[in-house]
XYZ file of C-alpha atoms in Angstrom:
623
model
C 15.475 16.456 -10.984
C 13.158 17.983 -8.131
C 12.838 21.930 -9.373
C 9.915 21.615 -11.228
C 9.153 17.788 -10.334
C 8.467 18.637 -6.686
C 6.525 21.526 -7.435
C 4.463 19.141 -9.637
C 3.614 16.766 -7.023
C 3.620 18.312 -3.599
C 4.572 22.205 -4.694
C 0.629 22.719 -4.578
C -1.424 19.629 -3.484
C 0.207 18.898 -0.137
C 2.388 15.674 -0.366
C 1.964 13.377 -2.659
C 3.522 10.701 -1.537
C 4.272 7.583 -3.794
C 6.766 9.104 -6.491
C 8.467 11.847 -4.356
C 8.578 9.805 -1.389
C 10.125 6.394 -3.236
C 12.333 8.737 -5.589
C 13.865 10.545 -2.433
C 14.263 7.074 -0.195
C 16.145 6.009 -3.094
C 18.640 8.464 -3.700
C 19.148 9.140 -0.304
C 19.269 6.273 1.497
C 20.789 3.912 -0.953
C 22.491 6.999 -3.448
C 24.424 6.944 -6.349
C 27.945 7.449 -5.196
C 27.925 10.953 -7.405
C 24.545 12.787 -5.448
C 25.573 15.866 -3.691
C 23.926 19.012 -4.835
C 21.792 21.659 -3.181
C 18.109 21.879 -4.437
C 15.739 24.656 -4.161
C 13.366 23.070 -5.470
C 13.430 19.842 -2.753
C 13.819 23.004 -0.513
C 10.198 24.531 -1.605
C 8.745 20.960 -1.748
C 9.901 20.312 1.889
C 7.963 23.443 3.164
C 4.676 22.359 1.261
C 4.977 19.249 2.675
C 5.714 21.054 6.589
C 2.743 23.069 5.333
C 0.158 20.284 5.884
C 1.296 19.241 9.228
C 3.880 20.518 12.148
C 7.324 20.604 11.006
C 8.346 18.290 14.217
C 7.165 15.455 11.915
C 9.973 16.371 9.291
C 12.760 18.357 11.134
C 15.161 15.735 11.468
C 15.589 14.439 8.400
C 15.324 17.981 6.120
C 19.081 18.495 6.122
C 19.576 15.298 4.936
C 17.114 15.271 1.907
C 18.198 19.263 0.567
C 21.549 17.716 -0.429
C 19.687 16.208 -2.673
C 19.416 17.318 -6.961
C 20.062 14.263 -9.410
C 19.378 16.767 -12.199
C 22.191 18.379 -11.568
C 24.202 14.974 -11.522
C 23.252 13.549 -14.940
C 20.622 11.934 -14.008
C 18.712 12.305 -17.718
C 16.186 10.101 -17.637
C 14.816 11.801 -14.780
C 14.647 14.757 -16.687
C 12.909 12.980 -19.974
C 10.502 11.581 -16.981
C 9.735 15.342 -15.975
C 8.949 16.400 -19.684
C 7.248 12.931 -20.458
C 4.877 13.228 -17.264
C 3.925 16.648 -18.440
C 3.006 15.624 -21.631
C 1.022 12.434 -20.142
C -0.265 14.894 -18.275
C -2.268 16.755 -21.337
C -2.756 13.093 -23.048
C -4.751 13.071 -19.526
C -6.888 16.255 -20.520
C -7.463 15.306 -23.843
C -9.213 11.651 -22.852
C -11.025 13.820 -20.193
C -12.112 16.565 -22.529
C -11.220 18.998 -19.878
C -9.584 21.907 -22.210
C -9.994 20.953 -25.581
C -6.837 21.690 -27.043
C -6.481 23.071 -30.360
C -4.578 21.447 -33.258
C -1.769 23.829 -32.906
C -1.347 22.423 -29.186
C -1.732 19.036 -29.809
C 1.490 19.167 -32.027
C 3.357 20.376 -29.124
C 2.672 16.903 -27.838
C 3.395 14.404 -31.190
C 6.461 14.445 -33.450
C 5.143 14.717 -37.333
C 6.091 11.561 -37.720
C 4.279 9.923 -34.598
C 2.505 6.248 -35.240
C 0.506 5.007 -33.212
C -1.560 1.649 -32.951
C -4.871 0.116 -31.620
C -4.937 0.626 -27.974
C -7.601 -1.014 -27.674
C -7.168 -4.760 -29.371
C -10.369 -5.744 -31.177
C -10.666 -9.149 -30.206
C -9.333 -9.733 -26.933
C -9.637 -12.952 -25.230
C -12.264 -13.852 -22.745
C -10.777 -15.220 -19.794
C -13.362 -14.806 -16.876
C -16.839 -14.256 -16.998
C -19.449 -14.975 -14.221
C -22.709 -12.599 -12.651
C -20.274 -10.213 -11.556
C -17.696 -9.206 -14.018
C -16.325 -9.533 -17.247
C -12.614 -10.069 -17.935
C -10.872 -9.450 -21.267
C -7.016 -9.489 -21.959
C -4.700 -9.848 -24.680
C -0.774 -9.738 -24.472
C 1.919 -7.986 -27.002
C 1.994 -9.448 -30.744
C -1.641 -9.851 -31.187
C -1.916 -10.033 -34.693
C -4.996 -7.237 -34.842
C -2.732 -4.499 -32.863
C -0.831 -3.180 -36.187
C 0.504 0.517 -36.432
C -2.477 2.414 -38.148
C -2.202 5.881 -37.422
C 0.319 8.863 -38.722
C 0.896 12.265 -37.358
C -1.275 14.555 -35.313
C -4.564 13.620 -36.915
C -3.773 9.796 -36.195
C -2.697 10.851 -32.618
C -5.959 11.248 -31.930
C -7.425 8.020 -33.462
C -5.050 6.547 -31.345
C -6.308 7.911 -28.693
C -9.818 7.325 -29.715
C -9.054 4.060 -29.984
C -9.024 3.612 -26.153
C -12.426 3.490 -25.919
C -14.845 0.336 -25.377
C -17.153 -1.103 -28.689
C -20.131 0.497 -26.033
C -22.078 3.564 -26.569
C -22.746 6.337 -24.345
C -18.926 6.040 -22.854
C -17.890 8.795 -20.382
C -14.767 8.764 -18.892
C -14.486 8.697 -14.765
C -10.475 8.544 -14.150
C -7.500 8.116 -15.887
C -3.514 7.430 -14.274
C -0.282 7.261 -16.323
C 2.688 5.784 -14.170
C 5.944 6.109 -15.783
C 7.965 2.392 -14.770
C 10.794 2.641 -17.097
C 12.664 5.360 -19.169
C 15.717 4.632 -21.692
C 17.165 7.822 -22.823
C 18.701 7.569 -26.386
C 19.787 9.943 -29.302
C 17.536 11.034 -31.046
C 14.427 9.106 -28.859
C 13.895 7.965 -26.030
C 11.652 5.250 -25.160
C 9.709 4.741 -21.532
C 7.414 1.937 -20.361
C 3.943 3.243 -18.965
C 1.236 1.388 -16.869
C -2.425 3.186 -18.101
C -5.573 3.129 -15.727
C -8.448 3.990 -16.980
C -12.115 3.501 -14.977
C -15.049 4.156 -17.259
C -18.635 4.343 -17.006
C -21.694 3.275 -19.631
C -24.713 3.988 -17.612
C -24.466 2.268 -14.681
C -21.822 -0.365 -15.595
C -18.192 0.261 -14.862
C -15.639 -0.406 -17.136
C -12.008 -0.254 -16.303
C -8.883 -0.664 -18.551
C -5.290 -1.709 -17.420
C -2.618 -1.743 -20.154
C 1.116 -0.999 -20.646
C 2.546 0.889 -22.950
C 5.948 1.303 -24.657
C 6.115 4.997 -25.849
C 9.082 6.546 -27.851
C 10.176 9.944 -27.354
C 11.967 13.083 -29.942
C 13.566 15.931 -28.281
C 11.406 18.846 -28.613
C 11.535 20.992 -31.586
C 12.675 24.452 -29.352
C 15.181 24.959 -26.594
C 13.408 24.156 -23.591
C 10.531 22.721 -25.376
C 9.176 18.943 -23.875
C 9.780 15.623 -25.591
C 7.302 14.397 -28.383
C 5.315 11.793 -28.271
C 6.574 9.786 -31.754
C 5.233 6.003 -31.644
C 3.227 3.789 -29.362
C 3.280 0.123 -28.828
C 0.570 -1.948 -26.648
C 2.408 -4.461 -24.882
C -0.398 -5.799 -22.840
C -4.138 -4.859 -22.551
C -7.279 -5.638 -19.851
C -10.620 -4.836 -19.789
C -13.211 -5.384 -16.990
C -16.595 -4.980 -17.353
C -19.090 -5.302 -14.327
C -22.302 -6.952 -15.698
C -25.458 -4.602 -16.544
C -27.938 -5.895 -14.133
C -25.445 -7.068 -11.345
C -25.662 -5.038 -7.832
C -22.612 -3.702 -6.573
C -20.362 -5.624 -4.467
C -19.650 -3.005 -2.429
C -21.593 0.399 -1.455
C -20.327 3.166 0.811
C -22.778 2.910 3.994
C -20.569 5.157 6.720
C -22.562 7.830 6.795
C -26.098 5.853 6.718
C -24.409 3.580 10.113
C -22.672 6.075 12.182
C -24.644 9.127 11.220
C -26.442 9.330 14.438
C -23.490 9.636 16.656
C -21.975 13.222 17.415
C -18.815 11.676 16.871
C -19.058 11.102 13.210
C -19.572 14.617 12.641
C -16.913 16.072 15.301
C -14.069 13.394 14.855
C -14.811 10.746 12.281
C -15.243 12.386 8.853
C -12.392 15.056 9.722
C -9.136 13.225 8.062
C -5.201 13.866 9.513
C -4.847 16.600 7.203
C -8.134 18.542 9.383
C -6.098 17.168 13.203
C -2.731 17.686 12.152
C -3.483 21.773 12.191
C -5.038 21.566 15.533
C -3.539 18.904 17.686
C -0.345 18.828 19.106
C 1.832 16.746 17.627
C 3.614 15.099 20.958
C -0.237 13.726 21.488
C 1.039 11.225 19.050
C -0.451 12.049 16.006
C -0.077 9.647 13.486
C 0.788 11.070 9.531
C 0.361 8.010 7.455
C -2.701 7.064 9.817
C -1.082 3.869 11.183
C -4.663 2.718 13.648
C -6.742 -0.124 13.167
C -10.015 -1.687 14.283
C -11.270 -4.780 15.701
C -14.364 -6.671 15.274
C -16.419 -8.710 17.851
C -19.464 -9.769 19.784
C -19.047 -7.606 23.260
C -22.253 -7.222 24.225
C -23.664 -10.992 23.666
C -26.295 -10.047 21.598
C -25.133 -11.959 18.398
C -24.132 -8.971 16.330
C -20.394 -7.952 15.857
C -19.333 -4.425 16.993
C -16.996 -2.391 16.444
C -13.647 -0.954 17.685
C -11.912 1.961 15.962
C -8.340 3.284 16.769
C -8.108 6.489 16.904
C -4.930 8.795 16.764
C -3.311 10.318 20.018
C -5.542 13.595 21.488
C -8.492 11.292 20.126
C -10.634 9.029 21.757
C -10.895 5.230 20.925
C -14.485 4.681 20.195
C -16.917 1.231 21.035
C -19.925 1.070 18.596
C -22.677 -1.598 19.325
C -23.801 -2.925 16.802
C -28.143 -2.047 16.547
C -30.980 -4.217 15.527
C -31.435 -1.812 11.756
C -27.992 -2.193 11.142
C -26.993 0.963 12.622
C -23.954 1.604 15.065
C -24.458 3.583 18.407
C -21.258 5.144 20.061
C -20.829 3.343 23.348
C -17.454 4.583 24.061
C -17.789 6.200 27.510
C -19.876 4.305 29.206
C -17.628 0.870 27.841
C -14.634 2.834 29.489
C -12.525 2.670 26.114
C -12.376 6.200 25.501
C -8.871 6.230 25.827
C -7.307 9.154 24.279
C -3.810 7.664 24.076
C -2.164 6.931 20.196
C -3.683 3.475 19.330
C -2.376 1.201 16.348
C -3.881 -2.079 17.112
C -6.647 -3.858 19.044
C -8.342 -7.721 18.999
C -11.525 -8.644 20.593
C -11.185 -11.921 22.106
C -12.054 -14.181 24.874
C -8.818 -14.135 27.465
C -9.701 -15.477 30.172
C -12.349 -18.062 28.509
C -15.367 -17.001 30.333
C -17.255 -17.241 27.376
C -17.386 -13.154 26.730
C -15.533 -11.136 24.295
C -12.573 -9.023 25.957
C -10.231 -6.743 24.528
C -6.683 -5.961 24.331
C -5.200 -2.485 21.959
C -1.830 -1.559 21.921
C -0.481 2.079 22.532
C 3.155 3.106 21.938
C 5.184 0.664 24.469
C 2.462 -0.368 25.951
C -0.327 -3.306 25.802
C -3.662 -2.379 27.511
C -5.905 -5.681 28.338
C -9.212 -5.137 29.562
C -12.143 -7.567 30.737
C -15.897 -7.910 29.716
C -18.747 -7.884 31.888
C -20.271 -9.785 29.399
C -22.400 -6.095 28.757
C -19.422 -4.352 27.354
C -18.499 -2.481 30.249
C -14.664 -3.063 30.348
C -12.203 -2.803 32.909
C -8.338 -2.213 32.389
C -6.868 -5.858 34.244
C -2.905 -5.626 32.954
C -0.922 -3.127 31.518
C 2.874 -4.639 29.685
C 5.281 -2.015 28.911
C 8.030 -2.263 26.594
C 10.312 -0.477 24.520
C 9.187 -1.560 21.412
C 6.412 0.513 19.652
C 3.702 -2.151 18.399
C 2.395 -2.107 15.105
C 0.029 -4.665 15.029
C -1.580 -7.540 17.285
C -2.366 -11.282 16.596
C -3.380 -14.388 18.932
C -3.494 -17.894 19.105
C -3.601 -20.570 20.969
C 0.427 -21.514 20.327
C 1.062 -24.158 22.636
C -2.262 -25.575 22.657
C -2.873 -25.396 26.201
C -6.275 -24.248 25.520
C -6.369 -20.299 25.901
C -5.054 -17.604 23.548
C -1.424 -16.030 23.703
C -0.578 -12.946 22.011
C 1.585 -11.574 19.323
C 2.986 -7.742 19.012
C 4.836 -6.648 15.933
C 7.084 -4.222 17.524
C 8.426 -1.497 14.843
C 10.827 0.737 16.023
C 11.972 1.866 19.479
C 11.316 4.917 20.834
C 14.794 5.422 22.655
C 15.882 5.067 18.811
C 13.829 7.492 17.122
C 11.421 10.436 18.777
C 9.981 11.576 16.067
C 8.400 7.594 14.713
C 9.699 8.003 11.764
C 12.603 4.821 12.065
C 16.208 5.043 10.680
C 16.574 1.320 8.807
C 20.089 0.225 8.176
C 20.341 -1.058 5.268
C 17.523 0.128 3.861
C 16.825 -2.980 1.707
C 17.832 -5.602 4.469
C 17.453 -3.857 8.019
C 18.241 -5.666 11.143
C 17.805 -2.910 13.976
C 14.346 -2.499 14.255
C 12.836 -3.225 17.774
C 11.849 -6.494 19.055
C 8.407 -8.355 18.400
C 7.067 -9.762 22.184
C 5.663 -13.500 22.350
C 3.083 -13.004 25.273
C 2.278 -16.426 27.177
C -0.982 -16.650 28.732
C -1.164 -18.591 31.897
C -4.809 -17.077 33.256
C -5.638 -15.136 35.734
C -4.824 -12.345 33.424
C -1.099 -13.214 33.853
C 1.175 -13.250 30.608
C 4.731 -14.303 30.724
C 7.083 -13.422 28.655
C 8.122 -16.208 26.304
C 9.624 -14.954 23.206
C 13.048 -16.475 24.050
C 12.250 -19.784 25.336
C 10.075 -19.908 22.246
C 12.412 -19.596 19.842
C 10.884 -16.344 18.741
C 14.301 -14.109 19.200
C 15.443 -15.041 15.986
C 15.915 -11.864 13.444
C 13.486 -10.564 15.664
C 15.001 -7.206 15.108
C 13.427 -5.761 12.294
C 10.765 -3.290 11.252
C 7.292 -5.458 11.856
C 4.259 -4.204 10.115
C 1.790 -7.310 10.326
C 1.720 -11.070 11.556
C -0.266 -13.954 10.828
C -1.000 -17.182 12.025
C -1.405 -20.538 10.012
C -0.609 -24.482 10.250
C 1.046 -24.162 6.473
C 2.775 -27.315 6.735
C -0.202 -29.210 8.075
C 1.190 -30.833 11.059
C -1.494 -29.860 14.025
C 0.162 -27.047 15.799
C -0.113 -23.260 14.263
C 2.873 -21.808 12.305
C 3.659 -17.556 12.301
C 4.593 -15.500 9.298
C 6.165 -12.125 9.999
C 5.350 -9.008 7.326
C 8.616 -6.927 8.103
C 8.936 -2.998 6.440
C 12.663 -2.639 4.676
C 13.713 -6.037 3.936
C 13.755 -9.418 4.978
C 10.293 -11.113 6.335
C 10.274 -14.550 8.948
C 8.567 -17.581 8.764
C 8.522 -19.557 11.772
C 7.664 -22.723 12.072
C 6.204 -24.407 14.731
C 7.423 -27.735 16.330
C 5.592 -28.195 19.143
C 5.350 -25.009 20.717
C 9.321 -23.900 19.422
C 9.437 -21.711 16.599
C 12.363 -22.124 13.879
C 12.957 -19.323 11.316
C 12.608 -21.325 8.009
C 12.075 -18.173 6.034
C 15.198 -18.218 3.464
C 14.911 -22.469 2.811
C 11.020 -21.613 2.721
C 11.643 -19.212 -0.129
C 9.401 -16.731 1.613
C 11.895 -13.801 2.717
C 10.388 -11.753 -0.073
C 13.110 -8.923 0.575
C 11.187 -5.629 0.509
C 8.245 -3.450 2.253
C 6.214 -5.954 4.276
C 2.945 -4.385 5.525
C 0.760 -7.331 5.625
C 0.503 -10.978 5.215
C -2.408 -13.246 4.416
C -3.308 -17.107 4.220
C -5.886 -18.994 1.787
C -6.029 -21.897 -0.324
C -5.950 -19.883 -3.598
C -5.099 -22.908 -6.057
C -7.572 -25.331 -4.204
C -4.969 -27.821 -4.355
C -6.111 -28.061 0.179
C -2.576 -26.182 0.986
C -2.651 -22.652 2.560
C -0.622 -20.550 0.171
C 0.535 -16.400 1.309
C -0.105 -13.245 -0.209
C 2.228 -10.139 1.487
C 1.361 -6.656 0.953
C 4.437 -4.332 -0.146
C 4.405 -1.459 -2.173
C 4.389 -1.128 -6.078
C 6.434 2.111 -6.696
C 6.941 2.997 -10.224
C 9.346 5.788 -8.840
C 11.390 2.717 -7.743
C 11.043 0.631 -10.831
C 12.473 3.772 -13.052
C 15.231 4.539 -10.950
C 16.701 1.035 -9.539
C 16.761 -0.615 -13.105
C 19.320 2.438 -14.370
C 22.750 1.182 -15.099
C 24.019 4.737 -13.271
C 22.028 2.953 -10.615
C 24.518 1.846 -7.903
C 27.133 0.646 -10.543
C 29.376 -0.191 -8.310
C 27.535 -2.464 -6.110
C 27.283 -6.014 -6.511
C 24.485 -7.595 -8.390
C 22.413 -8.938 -5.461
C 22.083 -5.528 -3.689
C 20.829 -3.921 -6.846
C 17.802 -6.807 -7.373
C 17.050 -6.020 -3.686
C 16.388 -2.444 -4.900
C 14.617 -3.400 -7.942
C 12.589 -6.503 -5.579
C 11.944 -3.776 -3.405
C 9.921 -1.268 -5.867
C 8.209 -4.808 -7.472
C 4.979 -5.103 -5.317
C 3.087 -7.740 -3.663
C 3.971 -11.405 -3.527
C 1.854 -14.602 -3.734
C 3.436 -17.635 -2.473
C 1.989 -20.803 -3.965
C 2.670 -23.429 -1.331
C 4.724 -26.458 -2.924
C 3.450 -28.962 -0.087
C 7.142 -30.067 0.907
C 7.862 -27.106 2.737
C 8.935 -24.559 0.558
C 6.656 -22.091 -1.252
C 7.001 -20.883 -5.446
C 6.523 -17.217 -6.112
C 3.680 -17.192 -8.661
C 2.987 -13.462 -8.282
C 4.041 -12.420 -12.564
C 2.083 -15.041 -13.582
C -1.118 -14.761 -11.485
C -1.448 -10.651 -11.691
C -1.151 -9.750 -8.463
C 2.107 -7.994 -8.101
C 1.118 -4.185 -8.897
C -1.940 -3.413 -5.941
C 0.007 0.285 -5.644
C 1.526 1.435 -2.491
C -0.242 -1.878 -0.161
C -1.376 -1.863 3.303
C -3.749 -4.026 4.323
C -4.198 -6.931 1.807
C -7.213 -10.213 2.528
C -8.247 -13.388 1.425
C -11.893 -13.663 0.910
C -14.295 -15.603 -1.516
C -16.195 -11.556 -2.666
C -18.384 -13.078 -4.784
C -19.209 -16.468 -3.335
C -17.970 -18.584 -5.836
C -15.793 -20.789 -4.133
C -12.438 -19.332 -4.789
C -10.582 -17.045 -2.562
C -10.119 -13.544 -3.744
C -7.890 -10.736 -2.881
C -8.442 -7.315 -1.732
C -5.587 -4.883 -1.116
C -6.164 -1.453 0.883
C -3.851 0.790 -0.949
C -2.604 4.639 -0.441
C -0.343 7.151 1.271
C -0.977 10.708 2.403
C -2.572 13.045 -0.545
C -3.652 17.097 0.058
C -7.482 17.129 0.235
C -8.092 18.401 -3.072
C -5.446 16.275 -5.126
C -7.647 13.592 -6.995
C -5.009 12.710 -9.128
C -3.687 10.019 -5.668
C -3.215 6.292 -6.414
């Protein structure tokens, strides 16, 4: 499976993470009972990816992951998934008009007898349309998408068929992402999610469509499989209106520009620090820090907080009168160079200035404001937990704010941060998550026990978030947790109850982040949680080789796992539906961050998802 597959994805680009990374986590920590061949080609991929950063990051688990070679084992759909993505690959080129392949070459990728229909339907429904943006869909059995086009010559009106009823059309991006791949004699047929972002002018056009593509064996011994019929099964378009401004423009440079830090630290990325710090500084691969936001220096504008990595220093920008930031770092005294995942700005001790509070490693760092953002350091709470994340609120509504810290792993378990979950799909020995109590005075106590918090509070926690869901005065906690099962607690005057399974809210897979709004309007707080949409995962977990001789339940887990993100609608009663199929907003790609927010001032609450792993500098072809 790997030998050229690796070499494809990480052999040259540096590691590219979503399918190599999901494909090995699944057939090495949840394997088919028949995996146990040496690959030199997993080999070779390992060293590109020890290439791009110090090998401490990957020692301990490289003799685990050469055993690895499902190729070897019969795994052919893998295989057709090699020759397929190669092929995609130069359907890629061909919409790009990067090569321009000659006729002889395009029949190395279409059977003579290939058919292919409208990809783009010629009616499709209008289903949102406002200042902003344009939405079109239509779903599988339209009656206008009919098979039109034969052989090599109607290939390419299929492929021409892609394009918008617009003039002047040029082509920005375009992603395949293989989901599903049945191997049969003679075809085979896969499933295929296509991305395309367009431009006419200065309107952006984006398509989002799957495909179901059938598959001949090559004509030649070693040839790859060709491409012999097409089928739409669904189809979107969204155009962003002519004379509308952009929601969104890139201003980092035009803010920060003025500070020396933005050209020695800022715009240098992990793949730039990973070759020159050390790596027991705590540098962070998969870039794990956050920011905070907040008034510190009373002035009515919000500043801003940035995380930085270990051998970096945290920086303080002040927010300036033309919109500018100015690096106030040192003389704030929150230049600490310690690893940093999390901070809030918030008043603790409710003297009506904005303090601060970051976590490092095992430790939580508050600090007070002058009111002039100058800080000093007031408590320091070690644990053995390594936080993730920070939230606060006022829990027991005595009137000041607690805190929450998502622990992840333990350090004692793991030196190298990487985390060892058992089971992968449902692990309980993560690290604990720390209930902080504040009684002023700067004094926290811990009350995670007494609160009822200690419940499965032993799992891998990415993200936290705080809401009164069930409407009864006091403010209820949701728990994102990474590798399987997520919490709901609910809050009975100030004692928490894990109501997560009779909730219908576990949502069994990789929690990274959890959000509240009223999506539906109906005046109930619904959930969105950020996972990860793998279509590495979706291929393998649905194969009947798959874990065969598991039970039924631990195989969905797999499958829920790969799925994506997860809206909860919230049924009023105390339980929640899962309405993510039907609303569209399962597949955001490999999720991080994911908000609520009304983008476009309209009234209803959007969603934005931060989305990514780690990709080589110069691979554009990332998620």
């Amino acid at each position: 499976m790997f030998s050229e597959y690796t070499q494809c994805l990480i052999g040259k680009k540096g590691f590219h993470s979503c399918e190599f990374f999901f494909v090995v986590l699944l057939l090495f920590l949840f394997p088919s009972p028949h995996l146990s061949a040496q690959s030199t080609g997993l080999t070779s991929g390992l060293s590109a990816i020890q290439g791009l950063s110090d090998s401490k990051y990957f020692e301990s688990v490289q003799s685990e992951l050469v055993h690895l070679d499902p190729r070897k084992e019969g795994w052919v759909t893998e295989v057709v998934h090699d020759g397929v993505a190669l092929q995609l690959k130069k359907m890629e080129n061909l919409l790009m008009k990067r090569n321009g392949e000659s006729p002889s070459e395009i029949s190395e990728i279409v059977s003579v007898s290939f058919k292919g229909m409208e990809l783009r339907p010629r009616d499709p429904a209008r289903v949102f349309d406002d200042d902003s943006f344009l939405v079109l869909r239509s779903e599988i059995g339209d009656s206008n998408a009919v098979i039109a086009n034969e052989g090599v010559q109607g290939f390419l009106r299929t492929l021409q068929s892609i394009m918008p009823p617009v003039s002047n059309i040029e082509i920005l991006s375009v992603h395949f992402h293989i989901v599903s791949v049945s191997v049969g004699i003679p075809t085979s047929r896969t499933r295929i999610v296509f991305e395309a972002e367009m431009r006419n002018g200065h309107q952006i056009i984006q398509q989002n469509a799957v495909w179901n593509c059938q598959w001949r064996a090559p004509n030649r011994r070693g040839g790859l499989p060709l491409l012999d019929q097409i089928r739409l099964e669904s189809f979107e378009e969204i155009y962003s209106k002519k004379t509308a401004v952009p929601l969104f423009a890139d201003c980092t440079e035009a803010v920060l520009k003025r500070n020396a830090c933005y050209r020695d630290q800022l715009v240098h990325g992990i793949e730039d620090w990973s070759g020159r710090l050390d790596w027991r500084f705590g540098l962070e691969l998969i870039g794990s820090a956050g920011i905070a936001v907040g008034d510190v220096d009373g002035d009515g504008m919000d500043d801003l907080f940035y995380c930085e990595t270990g051998g970096l220093p945290n920086r303080l920008f002040l927010h300036q009168e033309d919109g500018t930031l100015l690096d106030y770092s040192k003389e704030s005294g929150l230049n600490y160079l310690e690893p940093t995942h999390s901070a809030l700005i918030l008043d603790i001790d409710n003297d009506g200035d904005q303090d601060l509070v970051f976590a490092s490693g095992r430790y939580l760092l508050f600090f007070s404001n002058d009111g002039r953002a100058r800080f000093k350091r007031m408590t320091l709470i070690q644990t053995d937990s390594i936080f993730r994340s920070l939230s606060a609120v006022d829990y027991d509504l005595d009137g000041d704010l607690d805190l929450y810290a998502c622990g992840y792993f333990s350090r004692t378990q793991d030196k190298v941060g990487l985390g060892r979950p058992l089971p992968y799909h449902d692990a309980n020995n993560g690290t604990a998550n720390l209930l902080l109590e504040n009684r002023g005075d700067w004094n926290f106590h811990n009350a995670t026990e007494e609160a009822g918090l200690n419940q499965n509070n032993n799992r891998f926690s990415y993200a936290a978030s705080w809401e009164d869901y069930d409407l009864d005065g006091d403010p209820d906690l949701y728990v994102a947790n990474d590798f399987g099962r997520n919490n709901l607690y609910r809050n009975d005057h100030g004692v928490f109850t894990d109501v997560a399974a009779e909730a219908g809210v576990e949502d069994i897979a990789a929690g990274m982040s959890v959000s509240w709004g009223d999506y539906n309007h109906d005046g109930l707080m619904d959930l969105y949680v950020g996972n990860m949409f793998s279509s590495a995962g979706n291929r393998i977990a649905y194969q009947r080789k798959y874990h065969k001789q598991q039970a039924s339940d631990i195989r969905s887990s797999f499958q829920r796992h790969a799925r994506g993100n997860t809206l909860f609608e919230n049924a009023g009663d105390g339980t929640f539906r899962d309405v993510s199929l039907e609303t569209g907003t399962t597949r955001a790609r490999w999720a991080w961050g994911s908000l609520f927010a009304d983008l476009n001032n309209d009234g209803w609450e959007d969603l934005i998802v931060a989305n990514g792993f780690v990709t080589g500098r110069h691979d554009s072809g990332d998620l």
